[in-house]
Amino acid sequence: MKPYKALAILSLLFSAGCTNIAGDAPRSIYPGQSSLSDADALFSVADDFFKNAGYQCRADQEVRSLRCSRALRDLYIHQTTAVVQVFPEDGGTGVYTLVTTRWDEGLIPGEFISSEFTNPDVKAFCEYLSEEALGYCQG
């Protein structure tokens, strides 16, 4: 009976997963001279940009936020997802916060996963806003 007990414990250890979260530095989005001064316009531009980059986006009208996610790695034993969120800063100033995180879930221990994360899609989005004179990112 003891070998079965050891096998059961080992199988539990292998089936238990690890979740690791790493984030990039938050950025503030300031509207330019265009119509990005309202949330709907900014969310529409961000939604289109990130959907074209392969993300699945969802707007929350109650909280006035946009959340987009995309699988970066989808292996049997490990999944990695990038998440981008846009939401208004407190005070109704017309400034928005842009946050990106990476979620790692699976059997690869956190010691083997980098704790640093920079999302090139967020950098490209900020460059797009600037090029189109829609706004700019800072931070």
XYZ file of C-alpha atoms in Angstrom:
139
model
C 0.000 0.000 0.000
C 2.943 2.376 0.624
C 4.061 2.557 -3.046
C 0.557 3.701 -4.024
C 0.617 6.378 -1.355
C 3.965 7.689 -2.625
C 2.678 7.623 -6.197
C -0.429 9.546 -5.166
C 1.646 12.225 -3.448
C 3.954 12.553 -6.453
C 1.025 12.875 -8.829
C -0.428 15.653 -6.663
C 2.876 17.499 -6.747
C 3.020 17.277 -10.528
C -0.576 18.363 -10.997
C -0.263 21.372 -8.685
C 0.572 24.426 -10.740
C 2.365 27.672 -10.186
C 1.032 31.118 -11.038
C 3.483 33.949 -11.592
C 2.611 37.529 -12.482
C 5.012 40.105 -13.874
C 4.121 43.618 -14.903
C 5.521 46.432 -16.948
C 5.670 49.973 -15.561
C 2.246 51.657 -15.764
C 1.885 54.488 -18.238
C -0.425 57.498 -18.285
C -2.231 58.313 -21.529
C -2.792 62.011 -22.141
C -5.202 63.052 -24.909
C -3.835 65.028 -27.823
C -5.594 67.774 -29.735
C -8.040 65.266 -31.208
C -11.218 63.693 -29.938
C -9.533 61.239 -27.551
C -10.657 63.409 -24.670
C -13.583 61.089 -23.990
C -13.321 57.486 -22.873
C -15.386 56.041 -25.726
C -13.000 57.394 -28.362
C -9.902 56.161 -26.529
C -11.428 52.738 -25.869
C -12.461 52.437 -29.510
C -8.939 53.236 -30.738
C -7.349 50.901 -28.155
C -9.871 48.136 -28.887
C -9.158 48.283 -32.634
C -5.388 48.430 -32.132
C -5.155 45.516 -29.713
C -7.670 43.349 -31.630
C -5.516 43.822 -34.737
C -2.536 42.652 -32.645
C -4.362 39.407 -31.764
C -5.901 40.318 -28.406
C -9.425 39.632 -27.230
C -10.849 42.799 -25.698
C -13.744 43.512 -23.394
C -15.004 46.935 -22.314
C -16.649 47.414 -18.941
C -19.019 50.371 -19.121
C -19.721 50.442 -15.382
C -16.078 50.800 -14.386
C -15.180 52.606 -17.636
C -12.287 50.323 -18.465
C -10.963 48.175 -21.291
C -9.251 44.821 -20.741
C -7.495 42.928 -23.527
C -5.713 39.578 -23.301
C -3.703 37.385 -25.650
C -2.138 33.970 -25.198
C 1.622 34.168 -25.622
C 2.291 30.486 -24.896
C -0.224 27.663 -24.715
C 1.525 24.396 -23.925
C 0.016 21.420 -22.173
C 2.074 22.050 -19.048
C 2.320 25.858 -19.146
C 0.296 28.848 -20.372
C 1.391 32.477 -20.612
C -1.070 35.327 -21.170
C -0.456 39.042 -21.732
C -3.110 41.368 -20.308
C -3.499 45.062 -21.159
C -5.863 47.316 -19.206
C -6.887 50.930 -19.786
C -8.878 52.840 -17.174
C -9.384 56.475 -16.147
C -7.216 57.986 -13.456
C -8.994 59.357 -10.397
C -10.256 62.908 -10.481
C -11.851 63.013 -13.935
C -8.829 64.740 -15.492
C -9.175 63.006 -18.876
C -5.948 61.110 -18.229
C -5.981 57.320 -18.457
C -3.756 54.629 -17.008
C -2.342 51.877 -19.239
C -1.167 48.759 -17.405
C 0.188 45.521 -18.844
C 0.908 42.250 -17.061
C 2.049 38.757 -17.964
C 0.399 35.751 -16.298
C 2.270 32.452 -16.246
C 0.355 29.387 -15.087
C 1.502 25.806 -15.120
C 4.173 23.438 -14.006
C 7.254 25.553 -14.687
C 8.496 26.872 -11.317
C 8.722 30.623 -10.862
C 12.472 30.438 -10.431
C 12.768 29.639 -14.144
C 10.508 32.490 -15.330
C 11.736 36.062 -15.664
C 10.155 38.512 -13.241
C 10.618 41.318 -15.767
C 8.119 41.967 -18.526
C 7.924 44.556 -21.283
C 5.011 44.302 -23.687
C 6.055 45.397 -27.205
C 2.372 45.825 -28.163
C 1.922 48.499 -25.496
C 5.003 50.324 -26.760
C 3.614 50.100 -30.316
C 0.232 51.417 -29.121
C 1.867 54.426 -27.486
C 3.860 55.092 -30.673
C 0.638 54.810 -32.704
C -1.125 57.364 -30.480
C 1.767 59.778 -30.916
C 2.107 59.267 -34.685
C -1.609 59.816 -35.254
C -1.598 62.867 -32.916
C -4.284 61.198 -30.820
C -2.382 61.458 -27.565
C 0.810 60.363 -25.872
C 1.972 57.987 -23.171
C 4.155 58.948 -20.297
C 5.671 56.864 -17.556
